[in-house]
Short mmCIF file of C-alpha atoms in Angstrom, two decimals:
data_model
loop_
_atom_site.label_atom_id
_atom_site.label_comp_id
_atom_site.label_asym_id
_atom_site.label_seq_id
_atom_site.Cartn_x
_atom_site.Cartn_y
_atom_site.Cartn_z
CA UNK A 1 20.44 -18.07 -21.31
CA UNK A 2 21.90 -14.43 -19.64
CA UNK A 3 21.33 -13.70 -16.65
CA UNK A 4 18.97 -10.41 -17.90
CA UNK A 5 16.61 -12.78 -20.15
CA UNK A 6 14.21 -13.06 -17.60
CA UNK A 7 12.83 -9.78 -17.77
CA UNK A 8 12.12 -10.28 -21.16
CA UNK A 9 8.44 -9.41 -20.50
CA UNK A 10 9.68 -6.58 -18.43
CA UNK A 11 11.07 -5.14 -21.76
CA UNK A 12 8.27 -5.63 -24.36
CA UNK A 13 5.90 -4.27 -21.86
CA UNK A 14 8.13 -1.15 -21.43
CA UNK A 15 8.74 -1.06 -25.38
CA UNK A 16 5.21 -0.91 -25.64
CA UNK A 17 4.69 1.54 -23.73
CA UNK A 18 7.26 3.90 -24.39
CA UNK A 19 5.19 4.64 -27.69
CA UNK A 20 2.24 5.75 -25.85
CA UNK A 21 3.95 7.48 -22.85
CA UNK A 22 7.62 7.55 -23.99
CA UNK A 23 8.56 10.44 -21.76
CA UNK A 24 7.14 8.55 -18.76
CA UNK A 25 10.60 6.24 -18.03
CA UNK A 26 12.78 9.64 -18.40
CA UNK A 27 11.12 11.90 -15.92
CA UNK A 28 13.53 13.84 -14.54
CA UNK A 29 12.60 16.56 -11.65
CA UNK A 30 15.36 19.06 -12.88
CA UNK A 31 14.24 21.84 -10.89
CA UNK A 32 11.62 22.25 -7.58
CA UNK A 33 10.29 25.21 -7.74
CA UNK A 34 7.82 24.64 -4.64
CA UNK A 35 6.17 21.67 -2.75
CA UNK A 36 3.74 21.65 -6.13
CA UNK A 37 5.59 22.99 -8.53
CA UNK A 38 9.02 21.63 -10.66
CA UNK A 39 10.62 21.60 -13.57
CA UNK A 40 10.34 18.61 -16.00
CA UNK A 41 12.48 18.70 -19.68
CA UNK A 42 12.80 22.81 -18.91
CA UNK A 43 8.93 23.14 -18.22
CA UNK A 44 6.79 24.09 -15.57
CA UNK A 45 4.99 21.45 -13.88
CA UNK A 46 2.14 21.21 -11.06
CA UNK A 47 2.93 18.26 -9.02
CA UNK A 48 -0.25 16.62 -8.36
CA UNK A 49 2.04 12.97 -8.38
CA UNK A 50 3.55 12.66 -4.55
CA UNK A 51 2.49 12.67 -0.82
CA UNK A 52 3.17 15.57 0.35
CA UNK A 53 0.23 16.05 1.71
CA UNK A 54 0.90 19.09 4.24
CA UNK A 55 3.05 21.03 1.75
CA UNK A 56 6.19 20.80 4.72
CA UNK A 57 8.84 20.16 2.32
CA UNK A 58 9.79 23.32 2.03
CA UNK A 59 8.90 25.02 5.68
CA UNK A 60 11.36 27.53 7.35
CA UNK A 61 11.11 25.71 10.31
CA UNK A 62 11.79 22.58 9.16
CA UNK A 63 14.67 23.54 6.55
CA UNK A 64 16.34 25.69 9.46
CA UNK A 65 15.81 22.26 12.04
CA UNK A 66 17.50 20.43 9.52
CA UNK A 67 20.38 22.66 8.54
CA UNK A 68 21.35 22.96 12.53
CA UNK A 69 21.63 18.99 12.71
CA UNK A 70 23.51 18.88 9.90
CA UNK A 71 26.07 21.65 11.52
CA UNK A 72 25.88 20.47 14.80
CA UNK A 73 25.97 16.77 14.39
CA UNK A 74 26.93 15.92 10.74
CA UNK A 75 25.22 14.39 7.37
CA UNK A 76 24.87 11.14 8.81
CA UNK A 77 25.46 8.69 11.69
CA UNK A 78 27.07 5.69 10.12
CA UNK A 79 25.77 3.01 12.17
CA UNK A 80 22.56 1.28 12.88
CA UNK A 81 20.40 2.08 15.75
CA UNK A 82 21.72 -1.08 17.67
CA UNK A 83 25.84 0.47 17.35
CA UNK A 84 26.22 3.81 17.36
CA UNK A 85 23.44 4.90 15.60
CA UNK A 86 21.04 6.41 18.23
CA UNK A 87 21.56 10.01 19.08
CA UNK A 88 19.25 11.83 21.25
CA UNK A 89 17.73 13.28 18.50
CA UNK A 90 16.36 9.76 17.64
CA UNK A 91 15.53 9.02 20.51
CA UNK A 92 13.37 12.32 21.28
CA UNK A 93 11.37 11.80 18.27
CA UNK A 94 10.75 8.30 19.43
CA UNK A 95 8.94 9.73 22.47
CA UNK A 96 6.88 12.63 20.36
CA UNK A 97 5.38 10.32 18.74
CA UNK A 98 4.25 7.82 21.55
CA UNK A 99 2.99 11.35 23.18
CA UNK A 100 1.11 12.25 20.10
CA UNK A 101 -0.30 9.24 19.54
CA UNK A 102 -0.51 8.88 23.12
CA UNK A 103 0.85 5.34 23.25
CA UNK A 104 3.53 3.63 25.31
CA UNK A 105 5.95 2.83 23.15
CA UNK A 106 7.52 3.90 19.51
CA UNK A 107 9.77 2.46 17.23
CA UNK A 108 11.65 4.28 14.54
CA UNK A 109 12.96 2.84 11.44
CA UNK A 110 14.87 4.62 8.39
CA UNK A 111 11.96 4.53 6.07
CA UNK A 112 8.59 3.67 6.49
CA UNK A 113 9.19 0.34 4.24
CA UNK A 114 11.58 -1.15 6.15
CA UNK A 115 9.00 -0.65 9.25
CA UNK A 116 6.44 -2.58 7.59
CA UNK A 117 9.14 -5.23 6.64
CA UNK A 118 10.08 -4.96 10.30
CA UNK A 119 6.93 -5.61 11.79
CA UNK A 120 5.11 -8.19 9.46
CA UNK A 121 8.20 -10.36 9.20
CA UNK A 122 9.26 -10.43 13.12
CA UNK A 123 6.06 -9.72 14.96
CA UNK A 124 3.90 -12.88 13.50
CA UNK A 125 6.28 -16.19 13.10
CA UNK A 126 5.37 -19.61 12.52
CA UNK A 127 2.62 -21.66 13.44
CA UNK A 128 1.19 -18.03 13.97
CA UNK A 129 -1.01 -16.06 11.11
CA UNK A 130 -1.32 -12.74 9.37
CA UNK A 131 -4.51 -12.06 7.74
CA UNK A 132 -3.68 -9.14 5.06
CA UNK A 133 -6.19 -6.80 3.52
CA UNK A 134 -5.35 -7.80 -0.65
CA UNK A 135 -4.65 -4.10 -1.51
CA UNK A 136 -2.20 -3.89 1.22
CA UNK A 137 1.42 -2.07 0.46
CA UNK A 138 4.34 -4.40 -1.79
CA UNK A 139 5.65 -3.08 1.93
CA UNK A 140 3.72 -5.29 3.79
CA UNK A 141 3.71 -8.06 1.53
CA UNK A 142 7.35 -7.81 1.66
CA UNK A 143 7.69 -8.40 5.34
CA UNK A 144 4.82 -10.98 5.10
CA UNK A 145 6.72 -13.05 2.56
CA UNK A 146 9.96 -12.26 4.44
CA UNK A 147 8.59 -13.61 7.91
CA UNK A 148 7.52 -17.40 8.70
CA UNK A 149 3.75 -16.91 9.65
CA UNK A 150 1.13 -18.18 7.02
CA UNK A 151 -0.21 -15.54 5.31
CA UNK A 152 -3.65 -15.40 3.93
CA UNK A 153 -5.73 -12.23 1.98
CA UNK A 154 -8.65 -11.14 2.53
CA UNK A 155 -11.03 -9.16 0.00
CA UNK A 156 -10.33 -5.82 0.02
CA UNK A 157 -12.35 -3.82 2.79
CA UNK A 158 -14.70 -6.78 2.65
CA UNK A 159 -15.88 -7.03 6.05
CA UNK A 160 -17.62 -10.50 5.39
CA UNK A 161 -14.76 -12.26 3.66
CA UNK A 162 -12.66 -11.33 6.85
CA UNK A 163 -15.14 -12.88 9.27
CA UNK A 164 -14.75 -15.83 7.25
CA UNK A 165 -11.40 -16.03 7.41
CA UNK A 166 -10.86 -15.12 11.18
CA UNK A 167 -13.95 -18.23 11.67
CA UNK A 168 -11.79 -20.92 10.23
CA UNK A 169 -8.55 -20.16 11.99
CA UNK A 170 -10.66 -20.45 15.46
CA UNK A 171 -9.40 -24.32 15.37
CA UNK A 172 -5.53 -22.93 15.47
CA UNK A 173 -5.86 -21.47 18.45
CA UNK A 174 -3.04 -19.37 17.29
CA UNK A 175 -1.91 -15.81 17.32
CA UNK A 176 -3.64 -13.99 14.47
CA UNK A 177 -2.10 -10.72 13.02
CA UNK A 178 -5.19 -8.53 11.08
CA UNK A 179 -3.11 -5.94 8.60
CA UNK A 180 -4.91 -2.98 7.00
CA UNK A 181 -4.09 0.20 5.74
CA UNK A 182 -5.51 3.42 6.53
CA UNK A 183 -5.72 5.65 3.46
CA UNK A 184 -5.15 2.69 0.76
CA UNK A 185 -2.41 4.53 -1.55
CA UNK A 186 -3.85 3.83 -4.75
CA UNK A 187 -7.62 3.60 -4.77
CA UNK A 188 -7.48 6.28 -1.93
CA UNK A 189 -10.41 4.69 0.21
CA UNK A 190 -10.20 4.23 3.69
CA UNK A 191 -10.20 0.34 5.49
CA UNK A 192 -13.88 0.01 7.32
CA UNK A 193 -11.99 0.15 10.50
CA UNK A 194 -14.84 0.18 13.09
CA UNK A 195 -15.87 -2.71 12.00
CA UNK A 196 -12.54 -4.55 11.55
CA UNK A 197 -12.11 -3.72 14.84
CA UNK A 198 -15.03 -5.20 16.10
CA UNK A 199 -14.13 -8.65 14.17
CA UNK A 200 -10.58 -8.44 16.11
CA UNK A 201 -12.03 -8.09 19.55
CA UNK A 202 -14.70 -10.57 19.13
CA UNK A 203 -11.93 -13.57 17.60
CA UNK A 204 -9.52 -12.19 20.12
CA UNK A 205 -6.95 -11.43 17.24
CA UNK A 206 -4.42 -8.14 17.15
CA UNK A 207 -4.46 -5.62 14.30
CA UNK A 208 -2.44 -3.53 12.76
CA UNK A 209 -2.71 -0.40 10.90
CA UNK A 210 -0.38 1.10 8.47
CA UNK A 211 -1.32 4.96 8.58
CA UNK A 212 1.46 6.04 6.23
CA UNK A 213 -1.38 7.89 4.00
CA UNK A 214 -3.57 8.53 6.73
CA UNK A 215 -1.15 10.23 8.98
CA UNK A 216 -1.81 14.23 9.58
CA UNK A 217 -4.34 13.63 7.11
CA UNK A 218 -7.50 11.44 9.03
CA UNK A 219 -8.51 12.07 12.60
CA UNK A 220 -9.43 15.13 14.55
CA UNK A 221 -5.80 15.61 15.58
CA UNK A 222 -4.24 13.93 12.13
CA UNK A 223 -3.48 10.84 14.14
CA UNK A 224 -5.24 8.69 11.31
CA UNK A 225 -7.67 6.70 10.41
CA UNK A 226 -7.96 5.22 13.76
CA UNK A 227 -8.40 8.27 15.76
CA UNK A 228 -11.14 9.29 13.00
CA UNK A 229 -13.32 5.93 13.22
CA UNK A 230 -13.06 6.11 17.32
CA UNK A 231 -11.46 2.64 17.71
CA UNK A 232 -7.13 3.86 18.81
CA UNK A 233 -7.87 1.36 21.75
CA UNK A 234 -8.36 -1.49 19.51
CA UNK A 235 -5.44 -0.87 17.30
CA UNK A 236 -2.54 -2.84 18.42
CA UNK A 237 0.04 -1.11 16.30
CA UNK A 238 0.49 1.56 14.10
CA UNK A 239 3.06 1.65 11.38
CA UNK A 240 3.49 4.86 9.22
CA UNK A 241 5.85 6.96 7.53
CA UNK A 242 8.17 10.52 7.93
CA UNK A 243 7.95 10.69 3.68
CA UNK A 244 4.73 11.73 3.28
CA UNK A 245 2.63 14.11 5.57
CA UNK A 246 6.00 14.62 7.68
CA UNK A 247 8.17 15.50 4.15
CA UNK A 248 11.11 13.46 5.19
CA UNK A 249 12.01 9.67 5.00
CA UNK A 250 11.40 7.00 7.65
CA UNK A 251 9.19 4.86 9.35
CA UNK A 252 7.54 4.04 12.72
CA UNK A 253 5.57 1.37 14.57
CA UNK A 254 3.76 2.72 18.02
CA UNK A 255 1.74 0.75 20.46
CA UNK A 256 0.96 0.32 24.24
CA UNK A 257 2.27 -3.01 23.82
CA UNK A 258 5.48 -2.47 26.38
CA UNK A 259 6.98 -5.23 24.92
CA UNK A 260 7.20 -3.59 21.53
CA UNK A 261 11.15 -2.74 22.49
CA UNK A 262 11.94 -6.31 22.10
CA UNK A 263 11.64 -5.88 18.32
CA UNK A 264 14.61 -3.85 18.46
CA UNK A 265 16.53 -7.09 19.15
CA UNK A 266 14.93 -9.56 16.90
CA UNK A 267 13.69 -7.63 13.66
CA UNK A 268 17.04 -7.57 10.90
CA UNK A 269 15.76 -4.56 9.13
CA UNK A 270 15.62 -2.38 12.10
CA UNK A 271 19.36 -4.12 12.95
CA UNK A 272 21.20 -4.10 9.84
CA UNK A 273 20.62 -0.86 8.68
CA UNK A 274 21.82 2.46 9.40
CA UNK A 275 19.96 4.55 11.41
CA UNK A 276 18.05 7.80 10.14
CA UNK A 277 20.58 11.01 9.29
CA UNK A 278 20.37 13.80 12.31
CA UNK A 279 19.01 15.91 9.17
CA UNK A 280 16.03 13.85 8.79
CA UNK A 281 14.98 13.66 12.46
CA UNK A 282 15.08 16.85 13.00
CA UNK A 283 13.10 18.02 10.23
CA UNK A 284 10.69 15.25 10.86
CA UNK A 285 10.58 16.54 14.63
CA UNK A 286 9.58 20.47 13.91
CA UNK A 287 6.88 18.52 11.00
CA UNK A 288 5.15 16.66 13.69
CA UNK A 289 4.98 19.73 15.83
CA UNK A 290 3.87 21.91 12.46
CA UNK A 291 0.98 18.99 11.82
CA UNK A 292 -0.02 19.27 15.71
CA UNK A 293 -0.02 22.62 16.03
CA UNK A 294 -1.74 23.98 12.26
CA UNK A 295 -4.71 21.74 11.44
CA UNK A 296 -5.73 24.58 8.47
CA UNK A 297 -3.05 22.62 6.66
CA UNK A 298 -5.20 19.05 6.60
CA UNK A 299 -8.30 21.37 6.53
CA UNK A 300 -6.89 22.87 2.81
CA UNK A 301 -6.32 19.85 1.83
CA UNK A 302 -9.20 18.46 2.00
CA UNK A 303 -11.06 21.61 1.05
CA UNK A 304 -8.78 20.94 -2.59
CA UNK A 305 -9.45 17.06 -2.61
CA UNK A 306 -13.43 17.51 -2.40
CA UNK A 307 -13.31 19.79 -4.87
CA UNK A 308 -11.54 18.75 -7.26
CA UNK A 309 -13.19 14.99 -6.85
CA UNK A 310 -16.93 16.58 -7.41
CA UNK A 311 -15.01 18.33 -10.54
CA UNK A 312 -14.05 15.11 -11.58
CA UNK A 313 -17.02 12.94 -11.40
CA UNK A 314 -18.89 15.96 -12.62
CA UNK A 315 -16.73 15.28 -16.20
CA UNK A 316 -18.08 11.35 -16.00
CA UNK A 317 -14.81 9.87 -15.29
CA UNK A 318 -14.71 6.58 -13.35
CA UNK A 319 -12.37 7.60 -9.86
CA UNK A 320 -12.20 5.82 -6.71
CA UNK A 321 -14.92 5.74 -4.47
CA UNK A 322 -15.12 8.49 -2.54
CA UNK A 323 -13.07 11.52 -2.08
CA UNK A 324 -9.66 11.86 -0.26
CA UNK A 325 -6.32 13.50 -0.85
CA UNK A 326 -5.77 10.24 -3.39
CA UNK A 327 -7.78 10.61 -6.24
CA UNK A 328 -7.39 7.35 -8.52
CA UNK A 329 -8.85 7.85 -12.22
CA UNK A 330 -9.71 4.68 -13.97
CA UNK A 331 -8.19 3.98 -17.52
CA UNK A 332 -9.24 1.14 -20.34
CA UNK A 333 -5.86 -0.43 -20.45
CA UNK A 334 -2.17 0.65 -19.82
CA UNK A 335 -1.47 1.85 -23.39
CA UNK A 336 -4.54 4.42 -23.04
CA UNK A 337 -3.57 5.32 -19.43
CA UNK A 338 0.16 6.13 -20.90
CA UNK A 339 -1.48 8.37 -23.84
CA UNK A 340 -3.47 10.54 -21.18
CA UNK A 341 -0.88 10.70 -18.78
CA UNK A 342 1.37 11.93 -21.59
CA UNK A 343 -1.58 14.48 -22.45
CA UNK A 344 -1.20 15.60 -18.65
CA UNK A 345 2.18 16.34 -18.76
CA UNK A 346 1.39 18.65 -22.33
CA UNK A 347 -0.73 20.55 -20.27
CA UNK A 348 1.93 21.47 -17.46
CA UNK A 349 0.51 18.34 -15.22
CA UNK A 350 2.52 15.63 -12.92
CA UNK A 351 0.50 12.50 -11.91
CA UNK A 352 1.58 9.36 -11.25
CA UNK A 353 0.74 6.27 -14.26
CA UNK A 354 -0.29 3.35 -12.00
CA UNK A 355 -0.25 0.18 -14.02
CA UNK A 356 -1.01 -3.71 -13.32
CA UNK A 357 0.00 -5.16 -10.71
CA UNK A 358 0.68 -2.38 -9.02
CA UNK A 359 -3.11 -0.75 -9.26
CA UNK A 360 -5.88 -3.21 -7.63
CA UNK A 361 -8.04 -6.02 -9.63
CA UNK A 362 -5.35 -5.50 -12.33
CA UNK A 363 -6.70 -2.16 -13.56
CA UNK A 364 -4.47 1.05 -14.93
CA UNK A 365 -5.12 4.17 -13.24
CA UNK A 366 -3.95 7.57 -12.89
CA UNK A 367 -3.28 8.34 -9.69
CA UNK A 368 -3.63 12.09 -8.61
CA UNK A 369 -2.64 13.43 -5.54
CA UNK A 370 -2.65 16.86 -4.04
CA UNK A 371 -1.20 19.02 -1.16
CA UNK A 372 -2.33 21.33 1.27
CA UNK A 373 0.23 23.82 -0.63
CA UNK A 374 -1.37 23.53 -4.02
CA UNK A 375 -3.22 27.03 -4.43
CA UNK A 376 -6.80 27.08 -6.06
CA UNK A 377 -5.46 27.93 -9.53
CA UNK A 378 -3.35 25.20 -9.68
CA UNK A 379 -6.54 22.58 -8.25
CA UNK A 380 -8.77 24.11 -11.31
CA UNK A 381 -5.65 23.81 -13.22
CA UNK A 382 -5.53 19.82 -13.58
CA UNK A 383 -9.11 19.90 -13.48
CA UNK A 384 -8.85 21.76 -16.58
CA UNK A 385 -6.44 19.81 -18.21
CA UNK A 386 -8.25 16.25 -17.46
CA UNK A 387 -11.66 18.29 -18.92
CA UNK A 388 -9.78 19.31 -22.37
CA UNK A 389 -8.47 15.59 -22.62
CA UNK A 390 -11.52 14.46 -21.74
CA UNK A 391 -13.12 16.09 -24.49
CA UNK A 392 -10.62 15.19 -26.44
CA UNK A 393 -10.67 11.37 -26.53
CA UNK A 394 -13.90 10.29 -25.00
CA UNK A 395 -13.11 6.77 -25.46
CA UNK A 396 -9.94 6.58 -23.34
CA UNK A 397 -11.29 6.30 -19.65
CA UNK B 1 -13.53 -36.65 2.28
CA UNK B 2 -13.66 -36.25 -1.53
CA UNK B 3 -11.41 -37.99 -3.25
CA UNK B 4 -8.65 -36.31 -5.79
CA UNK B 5 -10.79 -36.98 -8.72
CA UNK B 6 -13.77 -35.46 -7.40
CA UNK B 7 -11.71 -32.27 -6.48
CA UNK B 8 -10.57 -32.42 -9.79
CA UNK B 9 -13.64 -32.38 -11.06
CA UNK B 10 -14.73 -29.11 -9.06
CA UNK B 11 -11.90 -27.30 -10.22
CA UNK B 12 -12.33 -27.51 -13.87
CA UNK B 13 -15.09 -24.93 -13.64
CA UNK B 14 -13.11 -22.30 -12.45
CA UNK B 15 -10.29 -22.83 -14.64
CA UNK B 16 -12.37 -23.54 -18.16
CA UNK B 17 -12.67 -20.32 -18.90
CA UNK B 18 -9.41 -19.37 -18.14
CA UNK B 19 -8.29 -21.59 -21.44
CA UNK B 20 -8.33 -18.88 -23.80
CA UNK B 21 -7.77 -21.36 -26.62
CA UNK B 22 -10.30 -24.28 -25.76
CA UNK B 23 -7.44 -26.62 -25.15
CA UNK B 24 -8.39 -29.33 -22.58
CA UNK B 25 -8.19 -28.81 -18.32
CA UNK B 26 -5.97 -31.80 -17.50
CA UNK B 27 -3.96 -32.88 -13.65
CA UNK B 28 -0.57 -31.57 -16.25
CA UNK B 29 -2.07 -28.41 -16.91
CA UNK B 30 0.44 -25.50 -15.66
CA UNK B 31 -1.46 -22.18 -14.41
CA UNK B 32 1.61 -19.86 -15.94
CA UNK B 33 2.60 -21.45 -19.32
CA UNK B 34 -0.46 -23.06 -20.13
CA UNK B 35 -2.54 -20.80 -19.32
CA UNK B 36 -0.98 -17.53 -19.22
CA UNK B 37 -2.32 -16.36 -15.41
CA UNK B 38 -0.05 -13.67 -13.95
CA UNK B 39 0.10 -13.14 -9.82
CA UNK B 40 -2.67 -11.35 -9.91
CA UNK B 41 -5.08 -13.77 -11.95
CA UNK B 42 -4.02 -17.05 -9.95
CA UNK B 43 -4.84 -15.20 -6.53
CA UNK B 44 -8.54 -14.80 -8.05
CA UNK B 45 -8.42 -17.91 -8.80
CA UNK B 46 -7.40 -19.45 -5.64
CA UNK B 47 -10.17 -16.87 -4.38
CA UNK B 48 -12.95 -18.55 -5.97
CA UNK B 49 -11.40 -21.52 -4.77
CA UNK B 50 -11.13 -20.85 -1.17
CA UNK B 51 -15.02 -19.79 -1.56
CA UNK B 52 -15.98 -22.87 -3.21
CA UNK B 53 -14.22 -25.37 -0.57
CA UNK B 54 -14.33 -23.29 2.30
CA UNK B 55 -10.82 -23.10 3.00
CA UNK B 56 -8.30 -20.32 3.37
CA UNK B 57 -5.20 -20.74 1.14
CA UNK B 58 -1.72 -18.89 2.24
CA UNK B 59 -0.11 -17.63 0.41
CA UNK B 60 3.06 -19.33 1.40
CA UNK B 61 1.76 -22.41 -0.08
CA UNK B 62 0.44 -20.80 -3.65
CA UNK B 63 4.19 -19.68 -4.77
CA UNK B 64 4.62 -24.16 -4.63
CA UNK B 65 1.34 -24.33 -6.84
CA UNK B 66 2.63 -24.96 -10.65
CA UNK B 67 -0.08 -27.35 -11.67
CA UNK B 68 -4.17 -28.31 -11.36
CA UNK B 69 -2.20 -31.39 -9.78
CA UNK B 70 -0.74 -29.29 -7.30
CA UNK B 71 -3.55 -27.34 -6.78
CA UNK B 72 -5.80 -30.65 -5.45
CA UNK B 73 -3.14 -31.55 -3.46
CA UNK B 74 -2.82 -28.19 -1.72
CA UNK B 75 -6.66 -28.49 -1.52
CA UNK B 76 -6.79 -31.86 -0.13
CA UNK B 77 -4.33 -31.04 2.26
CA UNK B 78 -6.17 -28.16 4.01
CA UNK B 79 -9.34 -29.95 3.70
CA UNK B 80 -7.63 -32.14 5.99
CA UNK B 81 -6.55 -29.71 8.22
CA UNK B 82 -9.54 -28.03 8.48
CA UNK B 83 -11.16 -31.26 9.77
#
């Protein structure tokens, strides 16, 4: 047996596939024209497939931030945060962020899935508990399985099967860690936080929130779904990412927890990694003080996402359930959502193919997600496209 | 405390109708090449479990679970704990 013949399944399934969607595993961006626009096999594209949800990928401001680092203090700092990897710049950005999410403490990390990996795997540890929303992040399930704690699901955003859960550990007397996501990535709904937060005062447990869809895109101030549900106090920590909202790459965990610097001693991904490129924290710097100081940006956004979610359940087709940035359009089965997303890309359309298990309850979905930057044309632009293949093969969705 | 036979017996319901083919529920049965259930299907299954005993099953423990043997004995065991 070779050491590949394992993935047999792997390869069928992609076989299979590649008849319906064939261009889907050769996608190559060869060109960016603009945060929603590239250039895929020498043809125009709207991106409506990322999370770039303020458009800042392309700011002045944070392109001219970024070059200066790179001048001043090189492409990267070769070292993790622990050697010689923490330059003032890192540092600074750790305090913007407690400041704008007006907590005590921050943690950075060099993506936003090694934070989650961080956290789940050092904060909870044996004998102790982490009680995970199902549709939580491969992220968080990562650091979860990574960790020593017992891990157990809950039903996603089912208030009831939490209680449940939380009832029956009363006996451990243990430390319980709740884990939920803000925006979920693929269904787009938001956690029923209020009431999650209730549960976790009233069993005494901590909670978590991973904003990393949520972030400059829920709350008054963008500080997430947290801020917008009125319960920051009962949030113990908040993870969350530079490569969405923020247009960079990295992570973060903030609380008032003081004691949150000891993870910097104890968590191995934080450790044994290099630390974020001077580059990156500065752009990610001037796009936290862009998403503080411009809320038109999340209020275009979600002007586009309502509209373009009414357009879509206006044409019948089954999405997730409500609207949001993340608009998830239920398939029949993989091959189906392959042939669509293939008719997409015909009509000058990006989305992202979401396919079991990575879509929840083992569904296929396209997943459809827009920007602040996207301009009204190119909104009524997919929602022309998904109309004409909607027409097209009624049978499909 | 019910014993494993009685567990046994509860279980079979839930996993019937997973046997595409009509072939028999037995302690041997394996969950992946009997009965074909990806990640995704077992952790429904071990949902309707943990509703029908009562019991909260981590996942640490459901990576062990091979057979409907092992799933009693996981049961058993928790039933234990929970007590």
């Amino acid at each position: 047996m070779g050491i590949f013949d394992k993935f047999g399944k792997l390869a069928e399934a992609r076989k299979a596939l590649e008849k319906s969607g064939g261009e889907f595993f050769s996608v190559i961006i060869e060109r960016v024209i603009s945060p929603t626009e590239v250039i895929i096999k020498g043809r125009s594209m709207v991106l409506a497939g990322g999370n770039n949800y303020l458009g800042l990928t392309f700011h002045a401001e944070c392109i001219r931030a970024a070059c200066e680092a790179i001048q001043k203090e090189g492409t990267g700092t070769t070292g993790s945060r622990v050697a010689n990897g923490t330059y003032s710049g890192h540092a600074a950005l750790e305090q913007e962020l407690s400041e704008f999410f007006g907590r005590r403490k921050t943690v950075i990390f060099s993506t936003g899935y090694i934070a989650c990996m961080a956290m789940l795997s050092t904060l909870v540890g044996r004998e102790e508990v982490i009680l995970l929303d199902a549709d939580c992040h491969a992220s968080i399930y990562d650091g979860c399985r990574m960790g020593g704690a017992d891990v157990i699901r809950f039903r996603h955003n089912d208030i009831q099967d939490l209680e449940k859960r939380l009832h029956r550990l009363e006996k451990r007397k243990t430390n319980v860690l709740i884990a939920v996501e803000g925006l979920y990535s693929m269904m787009g709904d938001r956690a029923p936080l209020a009431d999650i937060a209730a549960l976790k005062r009233r069993y005494g447990a901590y909670l978590l929130v991973d904003e990393a869809h949520s972030l400059g895109v829920l709350g008054q101030t963008g500080r997430g779904l947290a801020e917008e549900a009125g319960v920051e106090d009962s949030v113990d920590f908040i993870v969350g990412t530079f490569s969405k909202s923020l247009g960079a790459i990295g992570g973060f965990c903030t609380s008032n927890h003081p004691e949150l610097d000891l993870i910097r001693y104890a968590t191995r991904p934080y450790i044994f990694t290099a630390s974020s490129s001077p580059s990156i924290i500065a752009s990610t710097r001037m796009a936290l003080k862009i998403l503080r100081s411009q809320p038109e940006l999340k209020h275009r956004l979600w002007n586009h996402a309502n509209l373009l979610y009414q357009r879509l359940k206006d044409l019948g087709l089954s999405l997730g359930p409500a609207p949001s940035p993340i608009i998830a359009i239920f398939c029949e089965n993989p091959l189906k959502t392959a042939e669509i997303w293939k008719g997409l890309l015909d009509h000058g359309i990006y989305v992202n193919m979401v396919l079991p298990p990575a879509a929840p309850e083992g569904r296929s979905l396209l997943r459809c997600s827009l920007s602040s930057l996207h301009t009204r044309e190119q909104v009524e632009k997919i929602g022309d496209a998904l109309a004409s293949l909607k027409a097209k093969h009624p049978e499909e969705w | 405390m019910l014993s494993d036979r009685e567990l046994f017996e509860q279980i079979i319901p839930i996993l019937r109708p997973l046997a595409t083919d009509g072939s028999e529920i037995t302690a041997e049965t394996d969950l992946v090449h009997d009965l074909s259930l990806d990640s995704l299907k077992i952790m429904e299954v071990m949902a309707e479990i943990e509703d029908r005993f009562d019991i909260s099953v981590p996942l640490n423990i459901v990576s062990d679970i091979r057979t409907v043997r092992d799933v009693v004995l996981q049961i058993q065991k928790l039933l234990a704990e929970a007590e």
